XYZ file of C-alpha atoms in Angstrom:
358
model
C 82.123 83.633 113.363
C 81.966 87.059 112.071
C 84.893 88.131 110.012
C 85.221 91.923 109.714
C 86.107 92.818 105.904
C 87.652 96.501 105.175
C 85.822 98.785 102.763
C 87.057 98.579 99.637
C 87.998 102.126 97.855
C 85.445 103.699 95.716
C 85.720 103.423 92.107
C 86.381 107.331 91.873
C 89.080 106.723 94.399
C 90.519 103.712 91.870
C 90.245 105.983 88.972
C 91.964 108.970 90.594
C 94.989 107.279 91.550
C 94.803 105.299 88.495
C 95.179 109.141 87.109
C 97.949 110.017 88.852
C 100.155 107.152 88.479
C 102.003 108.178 85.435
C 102.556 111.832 86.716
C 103.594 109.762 89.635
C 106.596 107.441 87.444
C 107.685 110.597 85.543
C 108.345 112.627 88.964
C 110.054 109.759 90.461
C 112.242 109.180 87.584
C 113.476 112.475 87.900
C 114.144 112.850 91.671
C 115.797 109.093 91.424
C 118.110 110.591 88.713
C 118.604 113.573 90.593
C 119.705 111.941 93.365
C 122.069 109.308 91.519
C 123.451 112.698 89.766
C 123.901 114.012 93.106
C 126.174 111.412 94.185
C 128.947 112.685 91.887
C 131.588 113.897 93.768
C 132.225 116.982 91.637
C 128.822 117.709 92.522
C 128.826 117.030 95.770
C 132.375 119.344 96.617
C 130.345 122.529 95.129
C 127.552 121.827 96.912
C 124.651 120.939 94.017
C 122.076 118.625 95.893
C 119.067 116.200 94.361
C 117.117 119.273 94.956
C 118.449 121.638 92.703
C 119.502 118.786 89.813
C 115.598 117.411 90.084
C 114.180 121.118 88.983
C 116.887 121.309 86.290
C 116.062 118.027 85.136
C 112.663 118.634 85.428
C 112.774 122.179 83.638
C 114.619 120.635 80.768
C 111.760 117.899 80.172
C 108.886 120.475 81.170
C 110.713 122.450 77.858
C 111.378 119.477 75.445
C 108.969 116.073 76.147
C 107.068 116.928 79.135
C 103.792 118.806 76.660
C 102.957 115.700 74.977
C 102.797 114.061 78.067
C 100.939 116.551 79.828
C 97.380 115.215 79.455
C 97.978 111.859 81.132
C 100.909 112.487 83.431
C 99.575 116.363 84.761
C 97.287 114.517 87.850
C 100.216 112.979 89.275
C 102.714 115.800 88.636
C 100.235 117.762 90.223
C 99.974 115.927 93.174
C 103.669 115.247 93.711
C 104.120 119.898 93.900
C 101.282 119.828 96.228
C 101.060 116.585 98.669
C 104.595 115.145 98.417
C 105.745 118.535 99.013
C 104.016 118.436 102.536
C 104.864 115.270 103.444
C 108.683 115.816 103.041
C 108.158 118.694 104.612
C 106.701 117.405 107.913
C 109.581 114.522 107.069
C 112.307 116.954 107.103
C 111.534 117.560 110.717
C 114.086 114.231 111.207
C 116.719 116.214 110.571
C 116.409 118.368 113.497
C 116.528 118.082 117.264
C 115.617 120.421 119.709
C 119.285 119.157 121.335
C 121.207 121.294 118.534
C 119.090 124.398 120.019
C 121.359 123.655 122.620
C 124.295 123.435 121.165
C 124.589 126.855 119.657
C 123.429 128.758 122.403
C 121.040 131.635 122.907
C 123.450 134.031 121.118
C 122.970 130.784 117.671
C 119.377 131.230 118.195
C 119.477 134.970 118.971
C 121.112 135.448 115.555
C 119.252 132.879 113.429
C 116.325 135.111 114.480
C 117.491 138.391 113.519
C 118.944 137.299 110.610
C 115.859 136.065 109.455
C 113.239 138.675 110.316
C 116.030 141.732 108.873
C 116.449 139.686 105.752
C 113.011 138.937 104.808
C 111.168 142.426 106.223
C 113.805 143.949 103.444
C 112.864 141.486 100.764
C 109.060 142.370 100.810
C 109.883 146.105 101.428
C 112.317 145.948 98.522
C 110.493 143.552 96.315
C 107.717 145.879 96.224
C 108.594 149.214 96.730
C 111.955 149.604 95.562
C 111.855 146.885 92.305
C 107.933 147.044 92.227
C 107.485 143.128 91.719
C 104.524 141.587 92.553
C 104.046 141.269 96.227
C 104.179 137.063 95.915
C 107.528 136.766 94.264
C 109.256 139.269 96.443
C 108.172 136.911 99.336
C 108.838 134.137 97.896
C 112.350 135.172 97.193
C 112.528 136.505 100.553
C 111.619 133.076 102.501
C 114.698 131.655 100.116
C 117.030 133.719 101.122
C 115.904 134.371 104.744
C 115.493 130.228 106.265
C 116.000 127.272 104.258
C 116.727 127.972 100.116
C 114.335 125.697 97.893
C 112.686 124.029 100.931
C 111.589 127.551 102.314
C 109.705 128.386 98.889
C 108.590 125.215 98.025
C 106.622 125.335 101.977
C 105.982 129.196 101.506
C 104.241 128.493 97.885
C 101.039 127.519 99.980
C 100.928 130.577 101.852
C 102.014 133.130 100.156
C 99.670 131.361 97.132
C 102.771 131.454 93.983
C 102.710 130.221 90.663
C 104.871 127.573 90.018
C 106.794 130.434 87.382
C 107.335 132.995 90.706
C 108.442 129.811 92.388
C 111.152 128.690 90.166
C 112.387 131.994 90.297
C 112.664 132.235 93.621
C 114.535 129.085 93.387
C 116.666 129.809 90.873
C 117.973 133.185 92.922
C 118.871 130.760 96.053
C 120.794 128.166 93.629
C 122.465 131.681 91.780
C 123.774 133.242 95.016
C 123.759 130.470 97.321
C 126.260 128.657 94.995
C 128.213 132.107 94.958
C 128.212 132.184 99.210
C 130.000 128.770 99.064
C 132.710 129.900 97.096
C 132.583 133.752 98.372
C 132.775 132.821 102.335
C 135.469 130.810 102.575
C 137.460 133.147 100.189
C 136.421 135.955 102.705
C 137.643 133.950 105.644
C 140.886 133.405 104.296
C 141.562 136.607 103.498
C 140.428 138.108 106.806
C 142.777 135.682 108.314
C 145.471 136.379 106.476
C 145.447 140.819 107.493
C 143.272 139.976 110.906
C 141.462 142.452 110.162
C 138.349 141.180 112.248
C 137.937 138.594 115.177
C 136.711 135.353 113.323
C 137.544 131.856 114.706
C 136.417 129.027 113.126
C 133.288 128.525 115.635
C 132.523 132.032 115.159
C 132.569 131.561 110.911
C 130.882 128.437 111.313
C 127.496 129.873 113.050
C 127.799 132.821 110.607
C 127.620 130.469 107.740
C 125.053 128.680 109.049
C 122.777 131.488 109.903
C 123.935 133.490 106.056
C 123.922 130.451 103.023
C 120.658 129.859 101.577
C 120.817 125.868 101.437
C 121.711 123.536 103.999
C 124.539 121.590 101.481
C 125.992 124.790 100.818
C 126.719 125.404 104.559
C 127.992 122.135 104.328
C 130.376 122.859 101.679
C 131.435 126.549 103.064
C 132.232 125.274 106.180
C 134.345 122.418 104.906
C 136.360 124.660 102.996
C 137.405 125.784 106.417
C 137.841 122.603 108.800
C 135.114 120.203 109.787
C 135.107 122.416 113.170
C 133.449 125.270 110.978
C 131.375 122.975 109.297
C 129.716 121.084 112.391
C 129.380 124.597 113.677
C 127.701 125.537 110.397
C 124.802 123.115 110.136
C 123.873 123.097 113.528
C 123.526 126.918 113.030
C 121.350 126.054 109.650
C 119.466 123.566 111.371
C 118.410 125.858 114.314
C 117.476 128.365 111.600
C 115.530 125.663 109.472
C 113.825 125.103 112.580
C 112.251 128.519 112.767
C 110.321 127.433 109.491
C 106.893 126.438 111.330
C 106.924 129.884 113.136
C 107.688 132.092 109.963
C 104.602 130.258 107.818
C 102.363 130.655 110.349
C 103.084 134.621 111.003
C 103.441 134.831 107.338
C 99.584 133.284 107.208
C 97.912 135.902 109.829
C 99.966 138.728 108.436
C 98.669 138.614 105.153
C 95.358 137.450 106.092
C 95.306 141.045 108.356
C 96.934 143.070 105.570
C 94.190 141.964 102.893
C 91.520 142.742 105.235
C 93.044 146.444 105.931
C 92.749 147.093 102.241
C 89.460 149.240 101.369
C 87.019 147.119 99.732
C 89.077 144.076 100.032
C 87.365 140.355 100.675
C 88.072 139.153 104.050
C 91.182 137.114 103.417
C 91.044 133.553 105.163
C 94.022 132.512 106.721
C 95.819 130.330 105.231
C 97.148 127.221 108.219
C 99.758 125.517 107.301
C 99.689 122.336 108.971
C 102.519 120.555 107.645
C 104.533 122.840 109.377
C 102.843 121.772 112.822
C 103.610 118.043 111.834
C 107.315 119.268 110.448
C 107.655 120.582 114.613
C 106.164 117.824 115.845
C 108.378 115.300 114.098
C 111.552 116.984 114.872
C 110.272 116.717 118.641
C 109.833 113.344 118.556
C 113.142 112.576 116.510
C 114.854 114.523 119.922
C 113.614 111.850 121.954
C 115.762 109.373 120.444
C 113.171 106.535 120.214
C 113.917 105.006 116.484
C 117.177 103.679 115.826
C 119.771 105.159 113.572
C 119.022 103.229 110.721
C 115.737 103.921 110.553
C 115.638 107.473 110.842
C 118.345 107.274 107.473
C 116.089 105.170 105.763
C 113.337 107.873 105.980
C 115.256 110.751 105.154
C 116.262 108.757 102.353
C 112.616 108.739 101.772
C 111.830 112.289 102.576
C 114.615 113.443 100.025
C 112.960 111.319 97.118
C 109.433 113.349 98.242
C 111.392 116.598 97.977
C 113.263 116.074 94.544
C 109.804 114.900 93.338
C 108.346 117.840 94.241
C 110.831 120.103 92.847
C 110.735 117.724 89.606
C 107.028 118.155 89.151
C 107.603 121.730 90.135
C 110.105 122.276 87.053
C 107.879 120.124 84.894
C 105.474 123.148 84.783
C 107.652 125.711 84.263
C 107.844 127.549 80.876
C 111.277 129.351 79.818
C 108.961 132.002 79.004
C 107.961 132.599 82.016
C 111.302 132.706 83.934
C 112.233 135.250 81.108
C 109.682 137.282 81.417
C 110.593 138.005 85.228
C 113.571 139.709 83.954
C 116.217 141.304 86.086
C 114.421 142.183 88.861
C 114.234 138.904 91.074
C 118.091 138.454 90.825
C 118.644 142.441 91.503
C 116.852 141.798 94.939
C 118.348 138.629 95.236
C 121.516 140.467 94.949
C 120.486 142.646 97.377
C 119.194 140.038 99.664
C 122.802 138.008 99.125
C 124.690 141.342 100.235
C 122.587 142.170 103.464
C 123.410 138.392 104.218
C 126.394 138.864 103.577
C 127.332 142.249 105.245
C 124.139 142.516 107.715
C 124.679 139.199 109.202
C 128.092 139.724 109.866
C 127.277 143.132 111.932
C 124.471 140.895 113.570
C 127.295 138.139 114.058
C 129.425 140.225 115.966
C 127.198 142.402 117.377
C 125.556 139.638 119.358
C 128.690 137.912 120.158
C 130.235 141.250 121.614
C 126.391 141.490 123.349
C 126.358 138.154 125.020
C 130.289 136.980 125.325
């Protein structure tokens, strides 16, 4: 009887995971602390998730320990900013179901849109004319503010082709202002209620939340500052938005593939496919169909949360103080900028479309 034996892995394939698995422990580490950090209930009421506490933490050890660990752990903190970024991308797609389209409507998804094309066409025309930074952090920042926070420039890094300093900026401008949003809003709210000085109902706040805040916990806590009406509202809103992520990377791809190739004397620019974000729709699909139970689907968000944090750990590993310092004032002047069309902008788009459609 013939017994059929699977191929064992190369040696090169041995040693190269054999590389990575200390890069591998040391980004773990971090996003498990992260997470158990993010847990706190302090934490948790101003909106700081695993994401944003794994760059910190990773930051502080890229600045202190991380150097003399460099040469045996850099393989696998490599491979944790590049490959376990996709995969909890494509993961994050079981978050999502094509039902909440649904739930907020053509005028949700109307806005979402708008909000997101206005905010990041004035990013890059900002960025680069009006601040002069370099064309990659201005889009980078841009993506932040415009879909998704962290996740957005973590999955735009690829494209858009950062370094892991212009990306830790750009993430540091969504923690900055996105942390300001989630006090700011419901202040705003308040206040308007108070004089009635413009037509906002809870719903109405919640899908302008949701469609405004940079990260998805911060909608969370902005809208629970108002009533768990608002928030639902919210993060449906967010989620339709996040949703929109596939779309954006692959327009992003073929429009700066076609703008290098306009340039005079400029190598034909390849274009850049981002296929995680194909798996990312194709996941949230499938998680609309209902087919795994609850549990499971918690389970691997639990997992696809731990992929992210590493990520961003490994991502914060390799980023220099230097570096963030010598971006100066510009990224968080158009991040202001950015936070105040958001702010302002997507209110008049708000109420414009709600006054449009009913």
């Amino acid at each position: 009887m013939n017994v059929s034996v699977l191929p064992s892995p190369s040696p090169t394939t041995v040693a190269r995971w054999r590389g990575r698995v200390p890069g591998l422990l040391l980004a773990g580490g971090v996003a498990v602390a992260a997470m158990a950090l993010a847990t706190v209930p302090w934490l948790q009421a101003h909106g700081i998730s695993a994401l944003t506490l794994a760059i910190v933490l990773g930051i502080a050890l890229g600045n202190s320990v991380y150097p003399r660990l460099a040469p045996q752990a850099a393989a696998g903190v490599g491979f944790s900013k590049q490959w376990l970024l996709r995969a909890g991308i494509v993961l994050y797609g079981l978050r999502l179901t094509f039902q909440d389209i649904g739930q907020v409507g053509v005028g949700g998804v109307l806005i979402d849109a708008l909000v997101l094309t206005s905010t990041f066409a004035l990013a890059w025309w900002a960025g680069t004319r009006w601040f002069g930074m370099d064309r990659e952090s201005a889009l980078l920042i841009g993506a932040g503010s415009a879909i998704c926070g962290a996740a957005a420039v973590m999955a735009a890094e690829p494209v858009v082709r950062g370094r892991a300093e212009q990306v830790t900026v750009a993430v540091s401008t969504v923690v900055v202002f996105g942390t300001v949003g989630m006090f700011l809003y419901p202040a705003l709210y308040q206040l308007n209620l108070a004089h009635g000085v413009l037509p906002m109902s809870e719903p109405l706040y919640g899908v302008f939340t949701g469609s405004t805040v940079h990260e998805v916990a911060q909608v969370v806590a902005a809208g629970r500052a108002v009533g768990e009406g608002a928030a639902d509202t919210a993060v449906i809103a967010k989620m339709v938005r996040v949703m929109m992520l596939a779309p954006f990377l692959v327009a992003l791809s073929l429009l700066l593939a076609r703008g290098s190739r306009a340039q005079p004397g400029a190598a034909r620019a390849k274009i850049v496919v981002p296929w995680f974000a194909f798996g990312f729709v194709a996941v949230a699909g499938f998680n609309s169909l209902h087919l795994l139970p609850a549990g499971w689907v918690a389970l691997a968000i639990e997992v696809d949360t731990v992929l992210l944090a590493m990520a961003m750990a490994a991502l914060g590993l390799t980023t220099h103080v230097s570096a963030l310092r010598q971006a100066g004032m510009k990224p968080l002047l158009l991040a202001l900028l950015l936070f105040g069309w958001l702010l302002a902008g997507g209110l008049g788009i708000n109420l414009g479309v709600h006054a449009l459609l009913g």
